């Protein structure tokens, strides 16, 4: 057991070192695997053809109370001499959540597995670098964990004795446009006449009935009232949040951005999170730091697009940030209303003086 732990702690930085700046790309964080973590990489097969799927399972054994999260997948560098337009080396499928289960016996350790499905598209030997995991121990110790790389032997689907440029192209076939019979054109003309007659009949019928009174559509509630009602409905869902939290965070961010769009008169719903924060900051309409609007939007994006987990406490904190946004908006709306009333009074005073004279 001690030999395995020592080997894992020594191999982590060595496996991460060749990837740091090997082809001019930004260097990846070095692996620092503290004991008693043991990390392994297992592939369901190591010999595949171009484009075939491979399932790689990264396993780690960590102490109880520790956390391990997937930060990023790493793609190998392109072969020497290959242009950037030649396609990508690996294609990763969406990643499933981590699977954890307690080890057998009272060892105090937890087995964590991360399954990654990928496909290689460059013939030859392809080394799949281990992804980047962030580790936090029970005592708060943080480290970067990198599993060992997996080597795949990828065979080409082309004939062994031919180069891609030597393959004969498919023969071109002449395009044949069939002739149309007179009945075809007659049927089209009859159809056009029938449609024209139907349109004429509908127009005459509408003129006889007259214009129907337009249904009165009630005006939408004020922006703050609309957001408050949405937060009340989401609060009931947050109390029983379980399973997939993406619908909850989707509705929460939509309600918050719709409030900003109606209150500020800007197309906030069409902006991404980065654009929303940047444009509000440039326009001088960014909420104060206490509102924590960037934390609200980025935290929701991690759940919606990054497949991060979320607890009921996380949902409650997100709702609290949205309530801070509502309070800030109401203060700003009240200040705008007071300024408009003051401007109206100032405009009425000169008119009143002129009438008195």
Coordinates of N, CA and C in Angstrom, one line a residue, residues 203-357:
X203 N -61.5 37.5 -48.4 CA -61.4 39.0 -48.3 C -62.8 39.5 -48.3
X204 N -63.7 39.0 -49.1 CA -65.1 39.5 -49.2 C -65.8 39.2 -47.9
X205 N -65.6 38.0 -47.4 CA -66.3 37.6 -46.1 C -65.8 38.5 -45.0
X206 N -64.6 38.9 -44.9 CA -64.1 39.8 -43.8 C -64.7 41.2 -44.0
X207 N -64.8 41.6 -45.2 CA -65.4 43.0 -45.4 C -66.8 43.0 -44.9
X208 N -67.6 41.9 -45.1 CA -69.0 41.9 -44.7 C -69.1 41.9 -43.2
X209 N -68.3 41.1 -42.5 CA -68.3 41.0 -41.1 C -67.8 42.3 -40.4
X210 N -66.9 43.0 -41.1 CA -66.3 44.1 -40.5 C -65.1 43.7 -39.6
X211 N -64.4 44.7 -39.2 CA -63.2 44.4 -38.4 C -63.6 44.0 -37.0
X212 N -63.1 42.8 -36.6 CA -63.5 42.3 -35.3 C -62.8 43.1 -34.2
X213 N -63.4 43.4 -33.1 CA -62.8 44.2 -32.1 C -61.6 43.5 -31.5
X214 N -60.5 44.2 -31.5 CA -59.3 43.6 -31.0 C -59.4 43.3 -29.5
X215 N -59.0 42.1 -29.1 CA -59.0 41.7 -27.7 C -58.0 42.6 -26.9
X216 N -58.6 43.1 -25.9 CA -57.7 43.9 -25.0 C -56.7 43.0 -24.2
X217 N -55.5 43.2 -24.4 CA -54.5 42.4 -23.7 C -54.1 43.2 -22.4
X218 N -54.2 42.6 -21.3 CA -53.8 43.3 -20.1 C -52.3 43.6 -20.1
X219 N -52.0 44.8 -19.6 CA -50.6 45.2 -19.6 C -49.8 44.3 -18.6
X220 N -48.5 44.0 -18.9 CA -47.7 43.2 -18.0 C -47.5 43.9 -16.7
X221 N -47.3 43.2 -15.6 CA -47.0 43.8 -14.3 C -45.7 44.5 -14.3
X222 N -45.5 45.4 -13.4 CA -44.2 46.1 -13.3 C -43.1 45.1 -13.2
X223 N -41.8 45.5 -13.6 CA -40.7 44.6 -13.6 C -40.4 44.0 -12.2
X224 N -40.5 44.8 -11.1 CA -40.2 44.3 -9.8 C -41.3 43.3 -9.3
X225 N -42.6 43.6 -9.7 CA -43.6 42.7 -9.3 C -43.5 41.4 -10.0
X226 N -43.1 41.4 -11.3 CA -43.0 40.2 -12.0 C -41.8 39.4 -11.5
X227 N -40.7 40.0 -11.1 CA -39.6 39.3 -10.6 C -39.9 38.7 -9.2
X228 N -40.6 39.5 -8.4 CA -41.0 39.0 -7.1 C -41.9 37.7 -7.1
X229 N -42.8 37.7 -8.1 CA -43.7 36.6 -8.2 C -42.9 35.3 -8.7
X230 N -41.9 35.6 -9.6 CA -41.1 34.5 -10.1 C -40.2 33.9 -9.0
X231 N -39.7 34.8 -8.2 CA -38.8 34.3 -7.1 C -39.6 33.5 -6.0
X232 N -40.9 33.9 -5.8 CA -41.7 33.2 -4.9 C -42.0 31.8 -5.4
X233 N -42.3 31.7 -6.7 CA -42.5 30.3 -7.2 C -41.3 29.5 -7.2
X234 N -40.1 30.1 -7.4 CA -38.9 29.3 -7.4 C -38.4 28.9 -6.0
X235 N -38.8 29.8 -5.0 CA -38.5 29.4 -3.6 C -39.2 28.1 -3.2
X236 N -40.4 27.9 -3.6 CA -41.1 26.7 -3.3 C -40.4 25.5 -3.9
X237 N -39.9 25.7 -5.1 CA -39.2 24.6 -5.8 C -37.8 24.3 -5.2
X238 N -37.2 25.4 -4.7 CA -35.8 25.2 -4.1 C -35.9 24.4 -2.8
X239 N -37.0 24.5 -2.1 CA -37.1 23.8 -0.8 C -37.1 22.3 -1.1
X240 N -37.6 21.8 -2.2 CA -37.7 20.4 -2.5 C -36.8 20.0 -3.7
X241 N -35.7 20.8 -4.0 CA -34.9 20.6 -5.1 C -34.2 19.2 -5.0
X242 N -34.2 18.4 -6.0 CA -33.6 17.1 -6.0 C -33.4 16.6 -7.4
X243 N -32.2 16.1 -7.7 CA -32.0 15.6 -9.0 C -31.4 16.7 -9.9
X244 N -31.9 16.7 -11.1 CA -31.4 17.7 -12.1 C -31.9 19.1 -11.8
X245 N -30.9 20.0 -11.5 CA -31.2 21.4 -11.1 C -31.2 22.4 -12.3
X246 N -30.9 21.9 -13.5 CA -30.8 22.8 -14.6 C -32.1 23.6 -14.9
X247 N -33.3 23.0 -14.9 CA -34.5 23.8 -15.1 C -34.7 24.9 -14.1
X248 N -34.3 24.6 -12.8 CA -34.5 25.6 -11.8 C -33.6 26.8 -12.1
X249 N -32.3 26.6 -12.4 CA -31.4 27.7 -12.7 C -31.7 28.4 -14.0
X250 N -32.2 27.7 -15.0 CA -32.6 28.3 -16.2 C -33.7 29.3 -16.0
X251 N -34.7 28.9 -15.2 CA -35.8 29.9 -14.9 C -35.4 31.0 -14.1
X252 N -34.4 30.8 -13.1 CA -33.9 31.8 -12.3 C -33.2 32.9 -13.0
X253 N -32.3 32.5 -13.9 CA -31.5 33.4 -14.7 C -32.4 34.2 -15.7
X254 N -33.4 33.5 -16.2 CA -34.3 34.1 -17.2 C -35.1 35.2 -16.5
X255 N -35.6 34.9 -15.2 CA -36.3 35.9 -14.5 C -35.5 37.1 -14.2
X256 N -34.2 36.9 -13.7 CA -33.3 38.0 -13.4 C -33.0 38.8 -14.6
X257 N -32.6 38.2 -15.7 CA -32.3 39.0 -16.9 C -33.5 39.7 -17.5
X258 N -34.7 39.1 -17.4 CA -35.9 39.8 -17.9 C -36.1 41.0 -17.1
X259 N -35.9 40.9 -15.7 CA -36.1 42.1 -14.9 C -35.1 43.2 -15.3
X260 N -33.8 42.9 -15.6 CA -32.9 43.9 -16.0 C -33.2 44.4 -17.4
X261 N -33.7 43.6 -18.3 CA -34.1 44.1 -19.6 C -35.3 45.1 -19.5
X262 N -36.3 44.8 -18.7 CA -37.4 45.7 -18.7 C -37.1 46.9 -17.9
X263 N -36.3 46.8 -16.8 CA -35.9 47.9 -16.0 C -35.0 48.9 -16.7
X264 N -34.0 48.3 -17.4 CA -32.9 49.2 -18.0 C -33.2 49.5 -19.5
X265 N -34.2 48.8 -20.1 CA -34.5 49.0 -21.5 C -33.4 48.6 -22.4
X266 N -32.7 47.5 -22.1 CA -31.7 46.9 -22.9 C -31.9 45.5 -23.2
X267 N -31.5 44.9 -24.3 CA -31.7 43.5 -24.7 C -30.9 42.5 -23.9
X268 N -31.1 42.5 -22.6 CA -30.2 41.7 -21.7 C -30.5 40.2 -21.9
X269 N -31.7 39.8 -22.3 CA -31.9 38.4 -22.6 C -31.2 37.8 -23.8
X270 N -30.7 38.7 -24.7 CA -29.9 38.2 -25.8 C -28.5 38.1 -25.5
X271 N -28.0 38.6 -24.4 CA -26.6 38.6 -24.0 C -26.2 37.4 -23.3
X272 N -24.9 37.0 -23.4 CA -24.4 36.0 -22.5 C -24.0 36.6 -21.2
X273 N -23.6 35.7 -20.3 CA -23.2 36.2 -18.9 C -22.1 37.2 -19.0
X274 N -21.1 36.9 -19.8 CA -19.9 37.8 -19.9 C -20.4 39.2 -20.5
X275 N -21.2 39.1 -21.6 CA -21.7 40.4 -22.2 C -22.5 41.2 -21.2
X276 N -23.4 40.5 -20.4 CA -24.2 41.2 -19.5 C -23.4 42.0 -18.5
X277 N -22.4 41.3 -17.9 CA -21.6 42.0 -16.9 C -20.8 43.2 -17.5
X278 N -20.2 42.9 -18.7 CA -19.4 43.9 -19.3 C -20.2 45.1 -19.8
X279 N -21.3 44.9 -20.4 CA -22.1 46.0 -20.9 C -22.7 46.8 -19.8
X280 N -23.2 46.2 -18.8 CA -23.7 46.9 -17.7 C -22.6 47.8 -17.0
X281 N -21.4 47.2 -16.9 CA -20.3 48.0 -16.3 C -19.9 49.2 -17.2
X282 N -19.9 48.9 -18.5 CA -19.5 50.0 -19.4 C -20.6 51.1 -19.4
X283 N -21.9 50.7 -19.3 CA -23.0 51.7 -19.3 C -23.2 52.4 -18.0
X284 N -22.5 52.0 -16.9 CA -22.7 52.6 -15.6 C -24.0 52.1 -14.9
X285 N -24.6 51.0 -15.4 CA -25.8 50.5 -14.7 C -25.5 49.1 -14.0
X286 N -24.3 48.8 -13.8 CA -24.0 47.6 -13.1 C -24.4 47.6 -11.6
X287 N -25.1 46.6 -11.1 CA -25.5 46.7 -9.7 C -24.2 46.7 -8.8
X288 N -24.4 47.1 -7.5 CA -23.2 47.1 -6.7 C -22.7 45.7 -6.3
X289 N -21.5 45.7 -5.8 CA -20.9 44.4 -5.5 C -21.8 43.5 -4.5
X290 N -22.5 44.2 -3.6 CA -23.3 43.5 -2.6 C -24.4 42.6 -3.3
X291 N -24.9 43.1 -4.5 CA -25.9 42.3 -5.2 C -25.4 41.0 -5.7
X292 N -24.1 40.9 -6.1 CA -23.4 39.7 -6.5 C -24.1 39.1 -7.8
X293 N -24.3 40.0 -8.8 CA -24.9 39.6 -10.0 C -24.0 38.7 -10.8
X294 N -22.7 38.9 -10.9 CA -21.8 38.0 -11.6 C -21.8 36.6 -11.0
X295 N -21.8 36.5 -9.7 CA -21.8 35.2 -9.0 C -23.1 34.5 -9.3
X296 N -24.2 35.2 -9.3 CA -25.5 34.6 -9.6 C -25.5 34.0 -11.0
X297 N -25.1 34.7 -12.0 CA -25.1 34.3 -13.4 C -24.1 33.2 -13.7
X298 N -22.9 33.3 -13.2 CA -21.8 32.3 -13.5 C -22.1 31.0 -12.7
X299 N -22.6 31.1 -11.5 CA -23.0 29.9 -10.7 C -24.1 29.1 -11.4
X300 N -25.1 29.8 -12.0 CA -26.1 29.2 -12.8 C -25.6 28.5 -14.0
X301 N -24.6 29.2 -14.7 CA -24.0 28.7 -15.9 C -23.3 27.4 -15.6
X302 N -22.6 27.3 -14.5 CA -21.9 26.1 -14.2 C -22.8 24.9 -14.0
X303 N -24.0 25.1 -13.5 CA -25.0 24.0 -13.4 C -25.6 23.7 -14.7
X304 N -26.0 24.8 -15.5 CA -26.7 24.6 -16.8 C -25.8 24.0 -17.9
X305 N -24.6 24.4 -18.0 CA -23.7 24.0 -19.1 C -22.5 23.2 -18.6
X306 N -22.1 23.3 -17.4 CA -20.9 22.6 -16.9 C -21.3 21.3 -16.2
X307 N -22.6 21.0 -16.1 CA -23.1 19.8 -15.4 C -22.6 19.7 -13.9
X308 N -22.4 20.9 -13.3 CA -22.0 20.9 -11.9 C -23.2 20.6 -11.0
X309 N -23.0 20.0 -9.8 CA -24.0 19.7 -8.9 C -24.5 20.9 -8.2
X310 N -25.7 20.8 -7.6 CA -26.3 21.9 -6.8 C -27.2 21.3 -5.7
X311 N -27.0 21.8 -4.5 CA -27.8 21.4 -3.4 C -28.9 22.4 -3.1
X312 N -29.7 22.1 -2.2 CA -30.8 23.0 -1.8 C -30.2 24.3 -1.2
X313 N -29.1 24.2 -0.5 CA -28.5 25.4 0.1 C -27.9 26.3 -1.0
X314 N -27.4 25.6 -2.1 CA -26.9 26.5 -3.2 C -28.0 27.2 -3.9
X315 N -29.2 26.5 -4.0 CA -30.3 27.2 -4.7 C -30.8 28.3 -3.8
X316 N -30.8 28.1 -2.5 CA -31.3 29.2 -1.6 C -30.4 30.4 -1.6
X317 N -29.0 30.1 -1.8 CA -28.1 31.3 -1.9 C -28.3 32.0 -3.2
X318 N -28.6 31.3 -4.3 CA -28.9 31.9 -5.6 C -30.1 32.8 -5.5
X319 N -31.2 32.3 -4.8 CA -32.4 33.0 -4.7 C -32.2 34.3 -3.8
X320 N -31.3 34.2 -2.8 CA -31.0 35.3 -2.0 C -30.3 36.4 -2.8
X321 N -29.4 36.0 -3.7 CA -28.7 37.0 -4.6 C -29.7 37.6 -5.5
X322 N -30.7 36.9 -6.0 CA -31.7 37.4 -6.9 C -32.6 38.4 -6.1
X323 N -32.9 38.2 -4.8 CA -33.6 39.1 -4.0 C -32.9 40.4 -3.8
X324 N -31.5 40.3 -3.6 CA -30.7 41.5 -3.5 C -30.8 42.3 -4.8
X325 N -30.8 41.6 -6.0 CA -31.0 42.3 -7.2 C -32.4 43.0 -7.3
X326 N -33.4 42.4 -6.8 CA -34.8 43.0 -6.8 C -34.8 44.2 -5.9
X327 N -34.1 44.1 -4.7 CA -34.1 45.3 -3.8 C -33.4 46.5 -4.4
X328 N -32.2 46.2 -5.1 CA -31.5 47.2 -5.8 C -32.3 47.9 -6.9
X329 N -33.0 47.1 -7.6 CA -33.9 47.6 -8.7 C -35.0 48.5 -8.2
X330 N -35.6 48.1 -7.1 CA -36.7 48.9 -6.5 C -36.2 50.2 -6.0
X331 N -35.0 50.3 -5.4 CA -34.4 51.5 -5.0 C -34.2 52.4 -6.2
X332 N -33.6 51.8 -7.2 CA -33.3 52.6 -8.4 C -34.6 53.1 -9.1
X333 N -35.6 52.2 -9.1 CA -36.9 52.7 -9.7 C -37.5 53.8 -9.0
X334 N -37.4 53.7 -7.6 CA -38.0 54.8 -6.8 C -37.2 56.1 -7.0
X335 N -35.9 56.0 -7.2 CA -35.1 57.2 -7.5 C -35.5 57.8 -8.8
X336 N -35.7 57.0 -9.8 CA -36.1 57.5 -11.1 C -37.4 58.1 -11.1
X337 N -38.4 57.6 -10.4 CA -39.7 58.2 -10.3 C -39.7 59.5 -9.6
X338 N -38.8 59.6 -8.5 CA -38.7 60.9 -7.8 C -38.1 62.0 -8.7
X339 N -37.1 61.5 -9.5 CA -36.4 62.5 -10.4 C -37.4 63.0 -11.5
X340 N -38.3 62.1 -12.0 CA -39.2 62.5 -13.0 C -40.3 63.4 -12.5
X341 N -40.7 63.2 -11.2 CA -41.7 64.1 -10.6 C -41.0 65.5 -10.4
X342 N -39.8 65.5 -10.0 CA -39.1 66.8 -9.8 C -38.9 67.6 -11.1
X343 N -38.7 66.8 -12.2 CA -38.5 67.5 -13.5 C -39.9 68.0 -13.9
X344 N -41.0 67.3 -13.7 CA -42.3 67.8 -14.0 C -42.7 69.1 -13.3
X345 N -42.3 69.1 -12.0 CA -42.6 70.3 -11.2 C -41.8 71.5 -11.7
X346 N -40.5 71.2 -12.0 CA -39.7 72.3 -12.5 C -40.2 72.8 -13.8
X347 N -40.7 72.0 -14.7 CA -41.3 72.4 -15.9 C -42.6 73.2 -15.8
X348 N -43.4 72.9 -14.7 CA -44.7 73.6 -14.5 C -44.5 74.9 -13.9
X349 N -43.4 75.2 -13.2 CA -43.2 76.5 -12.5 C -43.1 77.6 -13.5
X350 N -42.3 77.6 -14.5 CA -42.2 78.7 -15.5 C -43.5 78.9 -16.2
X351 N -44.3 77.9 -16.5 CA -45.6 78.0 -17.1 C -46.6 78.7 -16.2
X352 N -46.6 78.4 -14.9 CA -47.4 79.1 -14.0 C -47.1 80.6 -13.8
X353 N -45.8 80.9 -13.8 CA -45.4 82.3 -13.7 C -45.9 83.1 -14.9
X354 N -45.7 82.5 -16.1 CA -46.1 83.2 -17.3 C -47.6 83.5 -17.3
X355 N -48.5 82.5 -16.8 CA -49.9 82.7 -16.8 C -50.3 83.8 -15.8
X356 N -49.6 83.9 -14.7 CA -49.9 84.9 -13.7 C -49.7 86.3 -14.2
X357 N -48.6 86.5 -15.0 CA -48.4 87.8 -15.5 C -49.5 88.2 -16.6

